[in-house]
Structures are given as structure tokens and as C-alpha cells.
Short mmCIF file of N, CA and C in Angstrom, two decimals:
data_model
loop_
_atom_site.label_atom_id
_atom_site.label_comp_id
_atom_site.label_asym_id
_atom_site.label_seq_id
_atom_site.Cartn_x
_atom_site.Cartn_y
_atom_site.Cartn_z
N MET A 8 -8.64 70.93 -88.94
CA MET A 8 -9.15 71.31 -90.29
C MET A 8 -7.96 71.16 -91.26
N TRP A 9 -8.18 70.58 -92.39
CA TRP A 9 -7.20 70.47 -93.47
C TRP A 9 -7.63 71.20 -94.72
N ILE A 10 -6.67 71.89 -95.22
CA ILE A 10 -6.91 72.68 -96.43
C ILE A 10 -5.99 72.19 -97.57
N GLY A 11 -6.56 71.81 -98.64
CA GLY A 11 -5.75 71.27 -99.77
C GLY A 11 -5.99 71.98 -101.12
N TRP A 12 -5.03 71.91 -101.91
CA TRP A 12 -5.25 72.59 -103.28
C TRP A 12 -4.41 71.89 -104.26
N ILE A 13 -4.82 71.90 -105.51
CA ILE A 13 -4.13 71.42 -106.64
C ILE A 13 -4.21 72.37 -107.76
N GLU A 14 -3.07 72.62 -108.41
CA GLU A 14 -3.04 73.49 -109.57
C GLU A 14 -2.67 72.69 -110.81
N LEU A 15 -3.65 72.68 -111.73
CA LEU A 15 -3.50 71.91 -112.95
C LEU A 15 -3.08 72.75 -114.05
N ASP A 16 -1.90 72.49 -114.65
CA ASP A 16 -1.39 73.20 -115.79
C ASP A 16 -1.75 72.44 -117.00
N ILE A 17 -2.69 73.03 -117.87
CA ILE A 17 -3.15 72.26 -119.05
C ILE A 17 -2.89 72.96 -120.32
N LEU A 18 -2.75 72.16 -121.37
CA LEU A 18 -2.60 72.64 -122.73
C LEU A 18 -3.84 72.34 -123.51
N LEU A 19 -4.37 73.33 -124.05
CA LEU A 19 -5.66 73.24 -124.81
C LEU A 19 -5.33 72.75 -126.22
N GLY A 20 -6.29 72.13 -126.82
CA GLY A 20 -6.19 71.58 -128.19
C GLY A 20 -6.21 72.66 -129.20
N ASP A 21 -7.04 72.53 -130.23
CA ASP A 21 -7.12 73.49 -131.33
C ASP A 21 -7.92 74.79 -131.00
N VAL A 22 -7.27 75.61 -130.20
CA VAL A 22 -7.83 76.90 -129.73
C VAL A 22 -7.02 78.01 -130.27
N HIS A 23 -7.72 78.97 -130.81
CA HIS A 23 -6.99 80.02 -131.51
C HIS A 23 -7.37 81.47 -130.99
N SER A 24 -8.10 81.52 -129.90
CA SER A 24 -8.50 82.84 -129.46
C SER A 24 -8.83 82.69 -127.98
N LEU A 25 -8.82 83.75 -127.17
CA LEU A 25 -9.27 83.73 -125.81
C LEU A 25 -10.70 83.36 -125.71
N LYS A 26 -11.54 83.72 -126.66
CA LYS A 26 -12.94 83.43 -126.63
C LYS A 26 -13.15 81.87 -126.72
N GLN A 27 -12.41 81.24 -127.64
CA GLN A 27 -12.48 79.82 -127.75
C GLN A 27 -11.99 79.21 -126.46
N LYS A 28 -10.91 79.73 -125.89
CA LYS A 28 -10.40 79.16 -124.64
C LYS A 28 -11.40 79.15 -123.54
N ARG A 29 -12.13 80.24 -123.40
CA ARG A 29 -13.19 80.32 -122.36
C ARG A 29 -14.29 79.33 -122.59
N SER A 30 -14.63 79.02 -123.86
CA SER A 30 -15.59 78.02 -124.14
C SER A 30 -15.17 76.60 -123.79
N VAL A 31 -13.90 76.37 -123.77
CA VAL A 31 -13.36 75.06 -123.37
C VAL A 31 -13.18 75.05 -121.85
N ILE A 32 -12.64 76.04 -121.28
CA ILE A 32 -12.34 76.09 -119.81
C ILE A 32 -13.54 76.16 -118.88
N ARG A 33 -14.51 76.93 -119.23
CA ARG A 33 -15.74 77.07 -118.35
C ARG A 33 -16.48 75.79 -118.04
N PRO A 34 -16.70 74.94 -119.05
CA PRO A 34 -17.40 73.64 -118.75
C PRO A 34 -16.43 72.70 -117.93
N ILE A 35 -15.17 72.80 -118.08
CA ILE A 35 -14.27 71.96 -117.29
C ILE A 35 -14.30 72.45 -115.85
N ILE A 36 -14.29 73.69 -115.54
CA ILE A 36 -14.31 74.22 -114.27
C ILE A 36 -15.67 73.90 -113.63
N ALA A 37 -16.73 73.97 -114.35
CA ALA A 37 -18.04 73.63 -113.77
C ALA A 37 -18.16 72.17 -113.45
N ASP A 38 -17.53 71.34 -114.33
CA ASP A 38 -17.54 69.88 -114.14
C ASP A 38 -16.74 69.54 -112.92
N LEU A 39 -15.51 70.16 -112.74
CA LEU A 39 -14.70 69.90 -111.61
C LEU A 39 -15.46 70.25 -110.26
N SER A 40 -16.05 71.49 -110.31
CA SER A 40 -16.80 71.90 -109.06
C SER A 40 -17.96 70.92 -108.75
N ARG A 41 -18.75 70.58 -109.78
CA ARG A 41 -19.91 69.80 -109.56
C ARG A 41 -19.52 68.33 -109.12
N ARG A 42 -18.56 67.70 -109.70
CA ARG A 42 -18.23 66.32 -109.41
C ARG A 42 -17.45 66.19 -108.09
N THR A 43 -16.62 67.15 -107.85
CA THR A 43 -15.81 66.97 -106.59
C THR A 43 -16.35 67.79 -105.38
N GLU A 44 -17.33 68.62 -105.63
CA GLU A 44 -17.87 69.50 -104.58
C GLU A 44 -16.74 70.32 -103.98
N ALA A 45 -15.89 70.76 -104.69
CA ALA A 45 -14.75 71.68 -104.26
C ALA A 45 -14.79 72.96 -105.04
N ALA A 46 -14.07 73.88 -104.65
CA ALA A 46 -13.98 75.21 -105.34
C ALA A 46 -12.98 74.97 -106.45
N ALA A 47 -13.34 75.52 -107.72
CA ALA A 47 -12.51 75.39 -108.84
C ALA A 47 -12.55 76.74 -109.65
N ALA A 48 -11.32 77.13 -110.14
CA ALA A 48 -11.34 78.43 -110.85
C ALA A 48 -10.11 78.41 -111.78
N GLU A 49 -10.12 79.27 -112.81
CA GLU A 49 -8.96 79.49 -113.62
C GLU A 49 -8.12 80.49 -112.83
N VAL A 50 -6.87 80.01 -112.51
CA VAL A 50 -6.09 80.87 -111.60
C VAL A 50 -4.77 81.43 -112.19
N GLY A 51 -4.56 81.17 -113.55
CA GLY A 51 -3.40 81.75 -114.19
C GLY A 51 -3.37 81.48 -115.65
N ALA A 52 -2.46 82.13 -116.31
CA ALA A 52 -2.32 82.05 -117.76
C ALA A 52 -3.55 82.51 -118.48
N GLN A 53 -4.23 83.61 -117.92
CA GLN A 53 -5.46 84.07 -118.55
C GLN A 53 -5.26 84.69 -119.91
N ASP A 54 -4.02 85.19 -120.14
CA ASP A 54 -3.74 85.87 -121.35
C ASP A 54 -3.20 85.02 -122.50
N LEU A 55 -2.99 83.72 -122.19
CA LEU A 55 -2.47 82.73 -123.21
C LEU A 55 -3.68 81.95 -123.67
N HIS A 56 -3.83 81.84 -124.91
CA HIS A 56 -5.04 81.18 -125.47
C HIS A 56 -4.85 79.63 -125.59
N ARG A 57 -3.69 79.03 -125.46
CA ARG A 57 -3.54 77.55 -125.51
C ARG A 57 -3.22 77.00 -124.13
N ARG A 58 -3.00 77.69 -123.09
CA ARG A 58 -2.62 77.21 -121.76
C ARG A 58 -3.59 77.78 -120.72
N ALA A 59 -3.69 76.91 -119.64
CA ALA A 59 -4.57 77.42 -118.56
C ALA A 59 -4.11 76.73 -117.30
N LEU A 60 -4.21 77.53 -116.26
CA LEU A 60 -3.94 77.00 -114.89
C LEU A 60 -5.34 76.95 -114.19
N ILE A 61 -5.70 75.75 -113.71
CA ILE A 61 -6.95 75.63 -113.06
C ILE A 61 -6.57 75.23 -111.62
N GLY A 62 -7.20 75.91 -110.64
CA GLY A 62 -6.99 75.60 -109.24
C GLY A 62 -8.24 74.95 -108.68
N VAL A 63 -7.98 73.93 -107.86
CA VAL A 63 -9.12 73.23 -107.17
C VAL A 63 -8.72 73.25 -105.70
N SER A 64 -9.63 73.69 -104.78
CA SER A 64 -9.30 73.66 -103.38
C SER A 64 -10.44 73.04 -102.57
N VAL A 65 -10.03 72.50 -101.45
CA VAL A 65 -10.99 71.78 -100.61
C VAL A 65 -10.60 71.94 -99.14
N VAL A 66 -11.62 72.01 -98.27
CA VAL A 66 -11.33 72.03 -96.82
C VAL A 66 -12.21 70.90 -96.28
N ALA A 67 -11.54 70.11 -95.37
CA ALA A 67 -12.16 68.97 -94.70
C ALA A 67 -11.58 68.76 -93.41
N THR A 68 -12.25 67.80 -92.68
CA THR A 68 -11.80 67.41 -91.30
C THR A 68 -10.60 66.56 -91.33
N HIS A 69 -10.51 65.71 -92.39
CA HIS A 69 -9.35 64.71 -92.40
C HIS A 69 -8.51 64.94 -93.64
N ALA A 70 -7.19 64.79 -93.48
CA ALA A 70 -6.30 64.91 -94.63
C ALA A 70 -6.59 63.90 -95.66
N SER A 71 -6.96 62.69 -95.27
CA SER A 71 -7.25 61.62 -96.28
C SER A 71 -8.40 62.04 -97.22
N HIS A 72 -9.40 62.73 -96.67
CA HIS A 72 -10.47 63.17 -97.56
C HIS A 72 -10.07 64.21 -98.54
N VAL A 73 -9.17 65.18 -98.06
CA VAL A 73 -8.66 66.17 -98.95
C VAL A 73 -7.91 65.48 -100.10
N ARG A 74 -7.01 64.59 -99.72
CA ARG A 74 -6.22 63.94 -100.71
C ARG A 74 -7.13 63.18 -101.71
N ASP A 75 -8.16 62.53 -101.25
CA ASP A 75 -9.03 61.84 -102.15
C ASP A 75 -9.74 62.72 -103.14
N VAL A 76 -10.20 63.86 -102.65
CA VAL A 76 -10.86 64.83 -103.50
C VAL A 76 -9.88 65.42 -104.55
N LEU A 77 -8.69 65.72 -104.19
CA LEU A 77 -7.70 66.26 -105.12
C LEU A 77 -7.29 65.15 -106.16
N ASP A 78 -7.18 63.91 -105.71
CA ASP A 78 -6.95 62.84 -106.70
C ASP A 78 -8.04 62.70 -107.63
N GLN A 79 -9.31 62.72 -107.16
CA GLN A 79 -10.47 62.62 -108.06
C GLN A 79 -10.49 63.76 -109.06
N ALA A 80 -10.15 65.01 -108.65
CA ALA A 80 -10.16 66.14 -109.63
C ALA A 80 -9.15 65.87 -110.64
N GLU A 81 -7.91 65.46 -110.37
CA GLU A 81 -6.91 65.26 -111.38
C GLU A 81 -7.26 64.09 -112.31
N ARG A 82 -7.74 63.01 -111.71
CA ARG A 82 -8.10 61.83 -112.53
C ARG A 82 -9.33 62.20 -113.45
N MET A 83 -10.28 62.98 -112.93
CA MET A 83 -11.40 63.37 -113.75
C MET A 83 -11.02 64.24 -114.95
N LEU A 84 -10.09 65.14 -114.74
CA LEU A 84 -9.69 65.99 -115.73
C LEU A 84 -8.98 65.21 -116.86
N VAL A 85 -8.18 64.21 -116.48
CA VAL A 85 -7.47 63.43 -117.48
C VAL A 85 -8.42 62.48 -118.24
N GLU A 86 -9.35 61.81 -117.48
CA GLU A 86 -10.18 60.78 -118.07
C GLU A 86 -11.42 61.36 -118.79
N GLN A 87 -11.98 62.41 -118.27
CA GLN A 87 -13.30 62.98 -118.83
C GLN A 87 -13.08 64.09 -119.81
N HIS A 88 -11.91 64.64 -119.99
CA HIS A 88 -11.66 65.79 -120.83
C HIS A 88 -10.46 65.55 -121.75
N PRO A 89 -10.64 64.65 -122.74
CA PRO A 89 -9.53 64.36 -123.63
C PRO A 89 -9.16 65.55 -124.52
N GLU A 90 -9.94 66.60 -124.56
CA GLU A 90 -9.67 67.73 -125.43
C GLU A 90 -8.51 68.60 -124.88
N VAL A 91 -8.06 68.32 -123.64
CA VAL A 91 -6.96 69.02 -123.06
C VAL A 91 -5.93 67.96 -122.65
N THR A 92 -4.62 68.51 -122.45
CA THR A 92 -3.47 67.62 -122.06
C THR A 92 -3.08 68.27 -120.70
N LEU A 93 -2.94 67.40 -119.67
CA LEU A 93 -2.47 67.75 -118.41
C LEU A 93 -0.93 67.77 -118.48
N LEU A 94 -0.31 68.98 -118.30
CA LEU A 94 1.10 69.13 -118.39
C LEU A 94 1.72 68.87 -117.03
N SER A 95 1.15 69.36 -116.00
CA SER A 95 1.64 69.18 -114.62
C SER A 95 0.57 69.47 -113.59
N ALA A 96 0.84 68.90 -112.46
CA ALA A 96 -0.15 69.15 -111.28
C ALA A 96 0.80 69.42 -110.04
N ARG A 97 0.51 70.51 -109.38
CA ARG A 97 1.17 70.86 -108.11
C ARG A 97 0.10 70.83 -107.05
N ARG A 98 0.55 70.32 -105.87
CA ARG A 98 -0.37 70.21 -104.71
C ARG A 98 0.16 70.83 -103.55
N GLY A 99 -0.82 71.14 -102.60
CA GLY A 99 -0.42 71.65 -101.36
C GLY A 99 -1.46 71.06 -100.27
N LEU A 100 -0.93 70.81 -99.05
CA LEU A 100 -1.86 70.28 -98.02
C LEU A 100 -1.38 70.95 -96.65
N HIS A 101 -2.28 71.61 -95.98
CA HIS A 101 -1.95 72.24 -94.79
C HIS A 101 -3.00 72.01 -93.71
N SER A 102 -2.56 71.94 -92.48
CA SER A 102 -3.46 71.82 -91.31
C SER A 102 -3.64 73.13 -90.72
N SER A 103 -4.80 73.34 -90.05
CA SER A 103 -5.05 74.60 -89.39
C SER A 103 -4.08 74.85 -88.28
N THR A 104 -3.37 73.78 -87.78
CA THR A 104 -2.40 73.90 -86.72
C THR A 104 -1.03 74.14 -87.20
N ASP A 105 -0.74 74.14 -88.50
CA ASP A 105 0.51 74.48 -89.15
C ASP A 105 0.85 75.88 -88.84
N GLU A 106 2.09 76.13 -88.59
CA GLU A 106 2.58 77.58 -88.29
C GLU A 106 3.46 77.98 -89.38
#
């Protein structure tokens, strides 16, 4: 079993409140979950109104599938959501046999 995750650090556009932030972030998270069939959530920077950390995680039989899904999530965020800017992406990949 392979477990992979990606943490996407994004800068939001013209957002001036946490309420506006949620209205931008919620559809992105739903889109990531729907299109990649992976778990997605806001995982950090909840108190900052122009920044967000979005985590996407996936479990699969093969490491190549995990990498493909994480690549797809990063690419989709950049290509389908021009209202945000991707600042960085951090990844992790672990096998169930790792100690």
C-alpha cells in the first residue's frame, strides 16, 4: 500500500475577509476531491485571509498511481483556478512497509 500527500500553499487574489476566503477555498477543495477522487481539505493558515494551505492525500496499490493523482491535483489547481497563485507544493510518499 502506498500513501501520498501534497500540501499546496496558495495565495488568494482580491480577498479581504475570512468569509470571502471560504467562498474561494470551498469550491477549489470540492473540485480537487471530485476530479482526483482523493481526500482534500484546508490544512493550515485558517486565520490568514489571503493565504491557504490545501492538503490532498491518496492511498493506492502502486506508487506510480499515487504520483499521477498528486500531479493531477497540482496541475488542476494551476490550470483550472487562475484566481489563486500556487506559491509552493510539498509532497510525501510512503509505503506501508516503511519503518
